[in-house]
Coordinates of C-alpha atoms in Angstrom, one line a residue:
Q6 CA 5.5 -17.8 1.1
V7 CA 3.9 -14.6 2.3
Q8 CA 0.2 -14.0 2.7
L9 CA -1.3 -10.5 2.8
V10 CA -4.7 -9.5 3.8
E11 CA -5.9 -5.9 3.5
S12 CA -8.7 -4.2 5.5
G13 CA -9.9 -0.8 6.3
G14 CA -11.4 0.4 3.1
G15 CA -14.7 2.1 2.8
L16 CA -16.7 5.2 1.8
V17 CA -15.5 8.6 2.9
Q18 CA -16.2 12.2 1.9
A19 CA -13.7 14.3 0.2
G20 CA -11.3 15.8 2.8
G21 CA -11.7 12.9 5.1
S22 CA -9.3 10.2 6.3
L23 CA -9.0 6.4 6.3
R24 CA -6.4 4.0 7.5
L25 CA -5.8 0.8 5.6
S26 CA -4.1 -2.2 7.2
C27 CA -2.3 -5.1 5.7
A28 CA -1.7 -8.1 7.8
A29 CA 1.3 -10.1 6.6
S30 CA 2.0 -13.7 7.6
G31 CA 4.8 -16.1 6.7
R32 CA 8.1 -17.1 8.1
T33 CA 10.1 -14.7 5.9
V34 CA 7.9 -11.6 6.1
S35 CA 10.7 -9.5 7.7
R36 CA 12.9 -9.9 4.6
Y37 CA 10.4 -8.1 2.4
A38 CA 9.7 -4.4 1.7
M39 CA 6.1 -3.6 1.7
G40 CA 4.2 -1.5 -0.8
W41 CA 0.8 -0.1 -1.5
F42 CA -0.7 0.1 -5.1
R43 CA -4.1 1.2 -6.3
Q44 CA -6.2 0.6 -9.3
A45 CA -9.0 3.0 -10.3
P46 CA -11.8 1.9 -12.6
G47 CA -10.6 1.8 -16.2
K48 CA -7.0 2.6 -15.2
E49 CA -3.8 0.7 -14.8
R50 CA -2.7 -0.3 -11.3
E51 CA -0.3 2.3 -10.0
F52 CA 2.3 2.7 -7.2
V53 CA 1.3 4.5 -4.1
A54 CA 4.0 4.0 -1.4
T55 CA 6.6 1.6 -0.2
S56 CA 8.6 1.1 2.9
S57 CA 11.0 -1.1 4.7
W58 CA 9.8 -2.5 8.0
S59 CA 12.2 -0.1 9.8
G60 CA 10.8 2.8 7.8
G61 CA 14.3 3.7 6.7
I62 CA 13.6 3.3 3.0
T63 CA 10.3 5.0 2.1
Y64 CA 8.9 6.4 -1.1
Y65 CA 5.6 7.9 -2.2
A66 CA 4.0 8.7 -5.5
D67 CA 3.9 12.4 -6.1
S68 CA 0.1 12.3 -6.2
V69 CA -0.1 11.2 -2.5
K70 CA 3.0 12.8 -1.0
G71 CA 2.2 14.9 2.0
R72 CA -1.3 13.3 2.4
F73 CA -0.5 9.6 2.8
T74 CA 1.8 7.9 5.3
I75 CA 3.0 4.3 5.2
S76 CA 4.2 2.7 8.4
G77 CA 4.8 -0.8 9.8
D78 CA 4.4 -2.5 13.1
N79 CA 6.9 -5.3 13.3
A80 CA 5.4 -6.9 16.4
K81 CA 2.0 -7.3 14.6
N82 CA 3.5 -7.9 11.1
T83 CA 1.1 -5.2 9.9
V84 CA 1.6 -2.4 7.5
Y85 CA -0.6 0.7 7.5
L86 CA -1.5 3.3 4.9
E87 CA -2.8 6.4 6.7
M88 CA -4.7 8.5 4.1
N89 CA -5.6 12.1 4.8
S90 CA -7.2 14.9 2.8
L91 CA -8.7 12.3 0.5
K92 CA -9.9 13.4 -2.9
P93 CA -12.4 11.7 -5.3
E94 CA -9.4 10.8 -7.5
D95 CA -8.1 8.6 -4.7
T96 CA -11.1 6.3 -5.3
A97 CA -9.6 2.9 -6.2
V98 CA -9.0 -0.7 -5.0
Y99 CA -5.9 -0.6 -2.8
Y100 CA -3.5 -3.5 -2.8
C101 CA -0.8 -4.4 -0.4
A102 CA 2.3 -6.1 -1.8
A103 CA 5.6 -7.5 -0.7
S104 CA 8.9 -7.2 -2.6
L105 CA 12.5 -8.5 -2.0
K106 CA 13.6 -5.3 -3.7
Y107 CA 13.6 -2.3 -1.3
G108 CA 12.3 1.0 -2.7
S109 CA 10.7 -0.5 -5.7
R110 CA 7.9 1.3 -7.5
W111 CA 7.5 -1.4 -10.1
Q112 CA 4.7 -4.0 -9.9
N113 CA 6.7 -6.7 -11.5
E114 CA 9.2 -6.5 -8.7
Y115 CA 6.6 -7.4 -6.1
N116 CA 6.3 -11.1 -5.3
Y117 CA 3.1 -11.3 -3.2
W118 CA -0.2 -9.5 -3.4
G119 CA -3.3 -9.1 -1.2
Q120 CA -6.8 -9.3 -2.5
G121 CA -7.4 -5.6 -2.3
T122 CA -9.7 -3.3 -0.4
Q123 CA -12.1 -0.7 -2.0
V124 CA -11.7 3.0 -1.1
T125 CA -14.4 5.3 -2.4
V126 CA -14.2 9.1 -1.9
S127 CA -17.3 11.0 -2.6
S128 CA -17.3 14.7 -3.6

């Protein structure tokens, strides 16, 4: 069993930055790849980024590549999503998730989910 708790969301102006955190707990956390997804109002939840804890297997959605960075701190069992050059279209609830399948972009391959944190980017 893995528990995930996101934090760090908020309101930011376009062009600004935010860092989301996902605290993971559970005896088997290190076995899982970690991912970030987001869901904007009226839209389907979509993949944002995923990474192994070592950072060796990392993928990004095209829409965030070059602006967002996923990273992990093994000692703290925490995964981060550093978001720069934010745009109004980045407004969404951001979810942290854990998967036994490394490199996955597919929601149904993620076994555990956090409750989400709201990110709002004003124009």
